[in-house]
PDB file of C-alpha atoms in Angstrom:
ATOM      1  CA  UNK A   1      32.610 -25.244  11.317  1.00 45.00           C
ATOM      2  CA  UNK A   2      35.188 -24.322   8.731  1.00 51.00           C
ATOM      3  CA  UNK A   3      38.065 -22.094   9.770  1.00 44.00           C
ATOM      4  CA  UNK A   4      37.804 -20.197   6.500  1.00 52.00           C
ATOM      5  CA  UNK A   5      34.825 -17.977   5.865  1.00 64.00           C
ATOM      6  CA  UNK A   6      33.545 -17.627   2.359  1.00 80.00           C
ATOM      7  CA  UNK A   7      32.590 -14.185   1.144  1.00 78.00           C
ATOM      8  CA  UNK A   8      28.947 -15.203   0.576  1.00 80.00           C
ATOM      9  CA  UNK A   9      28.619 -16.501   4.151  1.00 84.00           C
ATOM     10  CA  UNK A  10      30.016 -13.246   5.543  1.00 87.00           C
ATOM     11  CA  UNK A  11      27.722 -11.178   3.323  1.00 87.00           C
ATOM     12  CA  UNK A  12      24.688 -13.119   4.535  1.00 87.00           C
ATOM     13  CA  UNK A  13      25.796 -12.825   8.167  1.00 89.00           C
ATOM     14  CA  UNK A  14      26.219  -9.048   7.661  1.00 90.00           C
ATOM     15  CA  UNK A  15      22.716  -8.778   6.183  1.00 89.00           C
ATOM     16  CA  UNK A  16      23.882  -7.932   2.662  1.00 88.00           C
ATOM     17  CA  UNK A  17      21.955  -9.155  -0.374  1.00 86.00           C
ATOM     18  CA  UNK A  18      23.626 -11.594  -2.793  1.00 84.00           C
ATOM     19  CA  UNK A  19      24.056  -8.778  -5.263  1.00 88.00           C
ATOM     20  CA  UNK A  20      24.677  -5.239  -4.066  1.00 92.00           C
ATOM     21  CA  UNK A  21      26.295  -2.041  -5.301  1.00 94.00           C
ATOM     22  CA  UNK A  22      28.648   0.147  -3.331  1.00 95.00           C
ATOM     23  CA  UNK A  23      27.804   3.828  -3.501  1.00 97.00           C
ATOM     24  CA  UNK A  24      30.555   6.369  -3.889  1.00 96.00           C
ATOM     25  CA  UNK A  25      29.974   9.880  -2.562  1.00 96.00           C
ATOM     26  CA  UNK A  26      28.351  11.143  -5.766  1.00 97.00           C
ATOM     27  CA  UNK A  27      26.025   8.136  -6.055  1.00 98.00           C
ATOM     28  CA  UNK A  28      25.060   8.524  -2.401  1.00 98.00           C
ATOM     29  CA  UNK A  29      24.243  12.185  -3.015  1.00 98.00           C
ATOM     30  CA  UNK A  30      21.997  11.258  -5.975  1.00 98.00           C
ATOM     31  CA  UNK A  31      20.069   8.731  -3.846  1.00 98.00           C
ATOM     32  CA  UNK A  32      19.624  11.355  -1.123  1.00 98.00           C
ATOM     33  CA  UNK A  33      18.269  13.832  -3.718  1.00 97.00           C
ATOM     34  CA  UNK A  34      15.709  11.212  -4.778  1.00 98.00           C
ATOM     35  CA  UNK A  35      14.750  10.632  -1.139  1.00 98.00           C
ATOM     36  CA  UNK A  36      14.320  14.348  -0.462  1.00 98.00           C
ATOM     37  CA  UNK A  37      12.112  14.622  -3.552  1.00 97.00           C
ATOM     38  CA  UNK A  38      10.060  11.534  -2.545  1.00 97.00           C
ATOM     39  CA  UNK A  39       9.481  13.083   0.895  1.00 97.00           C
ATOM     40  CA  UNK A  40       8.247  16.208  -0.913  1.00 97.00           C
ATOM     41  CA  UNK A  41      10.878  18.391   0.735  1.00 96.00           C
ATOM     42  CA  UNK A  42      12.413  21.428  -0.916  1.00 94.00           C
ATOM     43  CA  UNK A  43      16.008  20.572  -1.849  1.00 89.00           C
ATOM     44  CA  UNK A  44      17.031  24.205  -1.413  1.00 93.00           C
ATOM     45  CA  UNK A  45      16.009  24.023   2.249  1.00 94.00           C
ATOM     46  CA  UNK A  46      16.933  20.364   2.764  1.00 95.00           C
ATOM     47  CA  UNK A  47      20.251  20.292   0.969  1.00 96.00           C
ATOM     48  CA  UNK A  48      21.426  16.822  -0.051  1.00 97.00           C
ATOM     49  CA  UNK A  49      25.037  17.535   0.999  1.00 97.00           C
ATOM     50  CA  UNK A  50      23.915  18.389   4.539  1.00 96.00           C
ATOM     51  CA  UNK A  51      21.741  15.276   4.718  1.00 97.00           C
ATOM     52  CA  UNK A  52      24.656  13.219   3.390  1.00 97.00           C
ATOM     53  CA  UNK A  53      26.932  14.593   6.112  1.00 96.00           C
ATOM     54  CA  UNK A  54      24.284  13.855   8.762  1.00 95.00           C
ATOM     55  CA  UNK A  55      23.754  10.263   7.554  1.00 96.00           C
ATOM     56  CA  UNK A  56      27.460   9.489   7.316  1.00 96.00           C
ATOM     57  CA  UNK A  57      28.149  11.080  10.683  1.00 93.00           C
ATOM     58  CA  UNK A  58      25.481   8.940  12.380  1.00 93.00           C
ATOM     59  CA  UNK A  59      26.925   5.756  10.867  1.00 94.00           C
ATOM     60  CA  UNK A  60      30.524   6.803  11.588  1.00 92.00           C
ATOM     61  CA  UNK A  61      29.541   7.215  15.232  1.00 90.00           C
ATOM     62  CA  UNK A  62      28.185   3.650  15.197  1.00 89.00           C
ATOM     63  CA  UNK A  63      24.512   4.570  15.199  1.00 89.00           C
ATOM     64  CA  UNK A  64      22.201   2.339  13.217  1.00 83.00           C
ATOM     65  CA  UNK A  65      19.321   4.789  13.506  1.00 76.00           C
ATOM     66  CA  UNK A  66      19.896   8.396  14.311  1.00 68.00           C
ATOM     67  CA  UNK A  67      19.766   8.960  18.049  1.00 73.00           C
ATOM     68  CA  UNK A  68      18.406  12.381  18.773  1.00 73.00           C
ATOM     69  CA  UNK A  69      17.401  13.918  22.032  1.00 73.00           C
ATOM     70  CA  UNK A  70      13.770  14.333  22.975  1.00 72.00           C
ATOM     71  CA  UNK A  71      14.412  18.067  22.731  1.00 77.00           C
ATOM     72  CA  UNK A  72      15.507  17.725  19.086  1.00 78.00           C
ATOM     73  CA  UNK A  73      14.824  20.562  16.740  1.00 89.00           C
ATOM     74  CA  UNK A  74      12.539  20.321  13.736  1.00 90.00           C
ATOM     75  CA  UNK A  75      15.639  20.220  11.506  1.00 91.00           C
ATOM     76  CA  UNK A  76      17.122  17.259  13.429  1.00 89.00           C
ATOM     77  CA  UNK A  77      13.818  15.398  13.244  1.00 90.00           C
ATOM     78  CA  UNK A  78      13.631  15.951   9.463  1.00 94.00           C
ATOM     79  CA  UNK A  79      17.224  14.791   9.028  1.00 94.00           C
ATOM     80  CA  UNK A  80      16.305  11.578  10.855  1.00 93.00           C
ATOM     81  CA  UNK A  81      13.322  11.163   8.507  1.00 94.00           C
ATOM     82  CA  UNK A  82      15.640  11.608   5.507  1.00 96.00           C
ATOM     83  CA  UNK A  83      18.156   9.151   6.980  1.00 96.00           C
ATOM     84  CA  UNK A  84      15.511   6.509   7.668  1.00 95.00           C
ATOM     85  CA  UNK A  85      14.017   6.829   4.179  1.00 97.00           C
ATOM     86  CA  UNK A  86      17.487   6.816   2.614  1.00 97.00           C
ATOM     87  CA  UNK A  87      18.339   3.565   4.404  1.00 96.00           C
ATOM     88  CA  UNK A  88      15.024   2.037   3.350  1.00 96.00           C
ATOM     89  CA  UNK A  89      15.751   2.877  -0.303  1.00 97.00           C
ATOM     90  CA  UNK A  90      19.293   1.499  -0.018  1.00 97.00           C
ATOM     91  CA  UNK A  91      18.020  -1.738   1.510  1.00 94.00           C
ATOM     92  CA  UNK A  92      15.322  -2.138  -1.167  1.00 95.00           C
ATOM     93  CA  UNK A  93      17.724  -1.443  -4.035  1.00 96.00           C
ATOM     94  CA  UNK A  94      20.730  -3.347  -2.694  1.00 95.00           C
ATOM     95  CA  UNK A  95      22.872  -0.216  -2.202  1.00 97.00           C
ATOM     96  CA  UNK A  96      25.565   0.201   0.435  1.00 96.00           C
ATOM     97  CA  UNK A  97      27.575   3.344   1.165  1.00 97.00           C
ATOM     98  CA  UNK A  98      31.080   3.302   2.644  1.00 95.00           C
ATOM     99  CA  UNK A  99      29.940   4.218   6.169  1.00 95.00           C
ATOM    100  CA  UNK A 100      27.378   1.396   5.997  1.00 95.00           C
ATOM    101  CA  UNK A 101      30.111  -1.100   5.084  1.00 94.00           C
ATOM    102  CA  UNK A 102      32.086  -0.054   8.152  1.00 94.00           C
ATOM    103  CA  UNK A 103      29.030  -0.168  10.402  1.00 94.00           C
ATOM    104  CA  UNK A 104      27.958  -3.612   9.136  1.00 94.00           C
ATOM    105  CA  UNK A 105      31.518  -4.892   9.590  1.00 93.00           C
ATOM    106  CA  UNK A 106      31.551  -3.660  13.162  1.00 94.00           C
ATOM    107  CA  UNK A 107      28.121  -5.159  13.866  1.00 94.00           C
ATOM    108  CA  UNK A 108      29.182  -8.465  12.311  1.00 94.00           C
ATOM    109  CA  UNK A 109      32.258  -8.682  14.543  1.00 94.00           C
ATOM    110  CA  UNK A 110      30.243  -7.553  17.582  1.00 94.00           C
ATOM    111  CA  UNK A 111      27.471 -10.092  17.061  1.00 93.00           C
ATOM    112  CA  UNK A 112      29.482 -13.149  16.060  1.00 93.00           C
ATOM    113  CA  UNK A 113      32.352 -14.185  18.351  1.00 93.00           C
ATOM    114  CA  UNK A 114      33.442 -16.995  16.036  1.00 91.00           C
ATOM    115  CA  UNK A 115      33.996 -14.598  13.138  1.00 91.00           C
ATOM    116  CA  UNK A 116      35.580 -12.017  15.453  1.00 91.00           C
ATOM    117  CA  UNK A 117      38.077 -14.550  16.820  1.00 89.00           C
ATOM    118  CA  UNK A 118      38.819 -15.775  13.293  1.00 88.00           C
ATOM    119  CA  UNK A 119      39.829 -12.283  12.139  1.00 87.00           C
ATOM    120  CA  UNK A 120      41.619 -11.419  15.382  1.00 87.00           C
ATOM    121  CA  UNK A 121      43.815 -14.476  14.821  1.00 85.00           C
ATOM    122  CA  UNK A 122      44.093 -14.153  11.048  1.00 83.00           C
ATOM    123  CA  UNK A 123      46.083 -10.924  10.940  1.00 77.00           C
ATOM    124  CA  UNK A 124      49.445 -10.629  12.583  1.00 73.00           C
ATOM    125  CA  UNK A 125      49.666  -6.884  11.908  1.00 73.00           C
ATOM    126  CA  UNK A 126      47.211  -4.147  11.001  1.00 75.00           C
ATOM    127  CA  UNK A 127      48.573  -1.154   9.130  1.00 75.00           C
ATOM    128  CA  UNK A 128      46.689   2.080   9.792  1.00 75.00           C
ATOM    129  CA  UNK A 129      47.532   4.958   7.499  1.00 74.00           C
ATOM    130  CA  UNK A 130      46.710   8.403   8.907  1.00 74.00           C
ATOM    131  CA  UNK A 131      45.550   7.030  12.273  1.00 69.00           C
ATOM    132  CA  UNK A 132      44.826  10.535  13.547  1.00 68.00           C
ATOM    133  CA  UNK A 133      42.038  10.761  10.932  1.00 76.00           C
ATOM    134  CA  UNK A 134      40.160   7.630  11.989  1.00 78.00           C
ATOM    135  CA  UNK A 135      36.511   8.147  12.835  1.00 85.00           C
ATOM    136  CA  UNK A 136      34.701   6.453  15.710  1.00 88.00           C
ATOM    137  CA  UNK A 137      33.552   3.342  13.833  1.00 90.00           C
ATOM    138  CA  UNK A 138      37.003   2.814  12.275  1.00 88.00           C
ATOM    139  CA  UNK A 139      38.589   3.133  15.710  1.00 85.00           C
ATOM    140  CA  UNK A 140      36.105   0.648  17.208  1.00 87.00           C
ATOM    141  CA  UNK A 141      36.809  -1.825  14.387  1.00 88.00           C
ATOM    142  CA  UNK A 142      40.564  -1.527  14.959  1.00 85.00           C
ATOM    143  CA  UNK A 143      40.101  -1.940  18.676  1.00 84.00           C
ATOM    144  CA  UNK A 144      38.006  -5.085  18.133  1.00 87.00           C
ATOM    145  CA  UNK A 145      40.418  -6.626  15.626  1.00 86.00           C
ATOM    146  CA  UNK A 146      43.514  -5.867  17.685  1.00 81.00           C
ATOM    147  CA  UNK A 147      41.977  -6.590  21.085  1.00 71.00           C
ATOM    148  CA  UNK A 148      44.604  -7.524  23.654  1.00 58.00           C
ATOM    149  CA  UNK A 149      47.325  -7.654  21.012  1.00 59.00           C
ATOM    150  CA  UNK A 150      50.240  -5.542  20.027  1.00 51.00           C
ATOM    151  CA  UNK A 151      49.261  -5.571  16.368  1.00 48.00           C
ATOM    152  CA  UNK A 152      48.154  -2.080  15.388  1.00 53.00           C
ATOM    153  CA  UNK A 153      50.661  -0.251  13.214  1.00 49.00           C
ATOM    154  CA  UNK A 154      50.483   3.431  12.434  1.00 45.00           C
ATOM    155  CA  UNK A 155      51.596   5.086   9.237  1.00 44.00           C
ATOM    156  CA  UNK A 156      55.003   3.733   8.329  1.00 43.00           C
ATOM    157  CA  UNK A 157      57.603   6.262   7.311  1.00 40.00           C
ATOM    158  CA  UNK A 158      60.339   5.320   4.857  1.00 38.00           C
ATOM    159  CA  UNK A 159      63.133   5.994   7.336  1.00 38.00           C
ATOM    160  CA  UNK A 160      61.737   3.646   9.961  1.00 45.00           C
ATOM    161  CA  UNK A 161      59.110   3.419  12.637  1.00 44.00           C
ATOM    162  CA  UNK A 162      59.044   4.774  16.163  1.00 43.00           C
ATOM    163  CA  UNK A 163      57.220   3.129  19.082  1.00 39.00           C
ATOM    164  CA  UNK A 164      54.688   5.608  20.447  1.00 41.00           C
ATOM    165  CA  UNK A 165      51.449   6.178  22.255  1.00 38.00           C
ATOM    166  CA  UNK A 166      49.121   8.698  20.649  1.00 41.00           C
ATOM    167  CA  UNK A 167      46.386  10.635  22.400  1.00 39.00           C
ATOM    168  CA  UNK A 168      43.701  11.712  19.942  1.00 41.00           C
ATOM    169  CA  UNK A 169      40.089  12.608  19.347  1.00 38.00           C
ATOM    170  CA  UNK A 170      37.696  11.056  16.891  1.00 41.00           C
ATOM    171  CA  UNK A 171      36.239  14.391  15.812  1.00 38.00           C
ATOM    172  CA  UNK A 172      35.891  17.975  17.012  1.00 34.00           C
ATOM    173  CA  UNK A 173      32.912  17.325  19.270  1.00 29.00           C
ATOM    174  CA  UNK A 174      33.711  13.939  20.790  1.00 31.00           C
ATOM    175  CA  UNK A 175      35.328  13.097  24.070  1.00 31.00           C
ATOM    176  CA  UNK A 176      39.067  12.656  24.084  1.00 34.00           C
ATOM    177  CA  UNK A 177      40.216   9.079  24.218  1.00 33.00           C
ATOM    178  CA  UNK A 178      43.539   7.450  24.531  1.00 33.00           C
ATOM    179  CA  UNK A 179      44.622   5.512  21.490  1.00 35.00           C
ATOM    180  CA  UNK A 180      47.601   3.291  22.082  1.00 33.00           C
ATOM    181  CA  UNK A 181      49.551   2.281  19.048  1.00 34.00           C
ATOM    182  CA  UNK A 182      52.262  -0.291  19.080  1.00 33.00           C
ATOM    183  CA  UNK A 183      54.708   0.340  16.340  1.00 32.00           C
ATOM    184  CA  UNK A 184      57.413  -2.024  15.176  1.00 31.00           C
ATOM    185  CA  UNK A 185      60.892  -0.539  15.202  1.00 28.00           C
ATOM    186  CA  UNK A 186      62.772  -1.496  12.075  1.00 29.00           C
ATOM    187  CA  UNK A 187      65.255   0.764  10.324  1.00 26.00           C
ATOM    188  CA  UNK A 188      66.205   0.059   6.775  1.00 23.00           C
TER     189      UNK A 188
END
């Protein structure tokens, strides 16, 4: 096996079609509006922006399909229906949103140790701008890529970098987790 992975091989391994389009936030919202209409839901009641938040939040938490409790409300169940139909449309039309790219990247590294080891060894340092704003899937990707290494760098300030350990949360409702950052100390 080659030590260098070609983009097409990685795309196939990640389940991406040969030709796909990346959705920005506005494009994603338009697809969600189409989905809501195709499900014959009232877009005043089932607002695309709320569905977009729900979909992105599920993916950012690393959930392929929305995981709702058996005691889920009618609204939660409908949001799952919208999410599932949205993903079906995206898959059929070769569309990928940003949260999907992150989720597929994480799944690729989780399911293929050869690729994971390749990228763990490929990068000597990983620069993370605004680490405190990372979501769950971004944090899990960083953790995977920097596993057992002192390679994760936080936002670099012009005057230099300080070695620190940061305790943070991934969002308002999640459990607190310790995030250890190893920062290189180099003054200009």
